[in-house]
Amino acid sequence: MKIKDIKVFICSPGRNFVTVKIITENGTYGIGDATLNGREMAVVAYLQEHIAPCLIGKDAQQIEDIWQYLYKGAYWRKGPVTMAAIGAIDTALWDIKGKQANLPVYQLLGGRSRSGVTVYGHANGETIEEVLTNLGTMIDEGYKAVRLQCSIPNVKGTYGTMEGKKNYYELQGNRPLPPEQEWSTSKYMNFVPELFKQARERFGFDIGLCHDVHSRLTPIEAARLGKLLEPYNLLFLEDAVTSENPEGYQIVREHTVVPLAVGEIFTTVWDAKVLIEKQWIDYIRTAITHGGGITPLKKLADFAAMYHIRTAPHGAPDLSPICFMAHMHFNLWAPNFGIQEFIGFGTPELNDVFKYDVELKEGLLYMQDKPGLGVDFDEEAAKKYPYKRSYLPVSRLEDGTLWNW
Ligand code: CS2
Ligand code: MG
């Protein structure tokens, strides 16, 4: 089954998404997500100029060999641009193989390990009261776990809040230049424990609560935050420290038992290797798109399972419904699946372009069996939403020092 054509689309139904479509000589096609927030066009060029010409005429069934060809054959390995491009190709090939076998992709991975996919939603707000109101709504909707993010008093712009926008897509799709946000570790550290104290006082301990630090703390600061949050029994604390130096997590681990989740910016298993082998983390967050596809993510999950580590795939608004559906199959299969981040079913514009069918019931996602990934991309609809350059914010300390956003 030879690859006849590879198309790359970039559209912006609210925010930018990069989509790959691989078409075989008999007309079967598969799709993949290649979105890299704020650097989308780099991945488009990598796909169009450097990957597509090499794959025309190759056998679409040889998923593993094509992955090795794209990873090792590039010479320059790893990195977000390369691996998002490879991830989209790999995902599209699994979609094709499922369609060819007339099976949902999870059946090709090893079948179901569970009936539904447990998710955690997002409750955020400008004040603790607003966050708790949103948390209460999600508990009423049946969520088993919720991530809490709140603006910090006297700090301009805080990660994870809407800044007055109606949804994440409006927020992320309208940044013609990188917005500058302020950060104060001391104001943050003095404030966050109160958020979780009040959440537990009002809603008890049955609901899973997590929090994304977004790599803003030093290891000893993260250790202190972990200790401060221990009474509130978090499901996990995410990205407590930047992960370029994995030994930073050794320091956090020595001081606190709060479960740690890392990995949304990882692009290969090598980024996670030390953290996993040393058991310095509890959840690995790498997404199929940014992690190079289903092929390497299956290997990463099995490696993590040897060290008691669960998967908790990244599920932010900058991962398209194609990645979301690939995660559905991955999560139904993975024996060490932990939980899936879920920010809802998107907007009318998003669903105008991406077609998929998933149901949320009592905090779990369910999908109907369809051949392949069970998601489609409407090329004509996508034309209505042209690409619009948009950036992630940058963060500065109150004295102007550039900091981790
Ligand atoms: C966040 C992401 O969902 C999360 O855990 O870390 O929303 C992250 O900010 C974006 O993916 C950045 O593009
Ligand atoms: Mg995160």
Short mmCIF file of C-alpha atoms in Angstrom, two decimals, residues 44 73 104 109 115 117 130 173 215 241 267 366 394 401:
data_model
loop_
_atom_site.label_atom_id
_atom_site.label_comp_id
_atom_site.label_asym_id
_atom_site.label_seq_id
_atom_site.Cartn_x
_atom_site.Cartn_y
_atom_site.Cartn_z
CA VAL A 44 4.75 22.85 8.31
CA GLY A 73 17.59 9.11 9.12
CA PRO A 104 -10.11 0.78 15.87
CA LEU A 109 -2.22 -1.88 20.27
CA SER A 115 -14.21 0.65 29.12
CA VAL A 117 -11.08 7.04 29.87
CA GLU A 130 -14.54 31.82 41.30
CA GLY A 173 -5.48 32.41 19.04
CA SER A 215 7.95 24.93 35.60
CA VAL A 241 10.45 22.42 38.14
CA THR A 267 9.72 14.82 22.76
CA TYR A 366 -16.39 6.84 25.81
CA VAL A 394 6.68 35.10 28.07
CA THR A 401 14.12 39.08 34.80
#
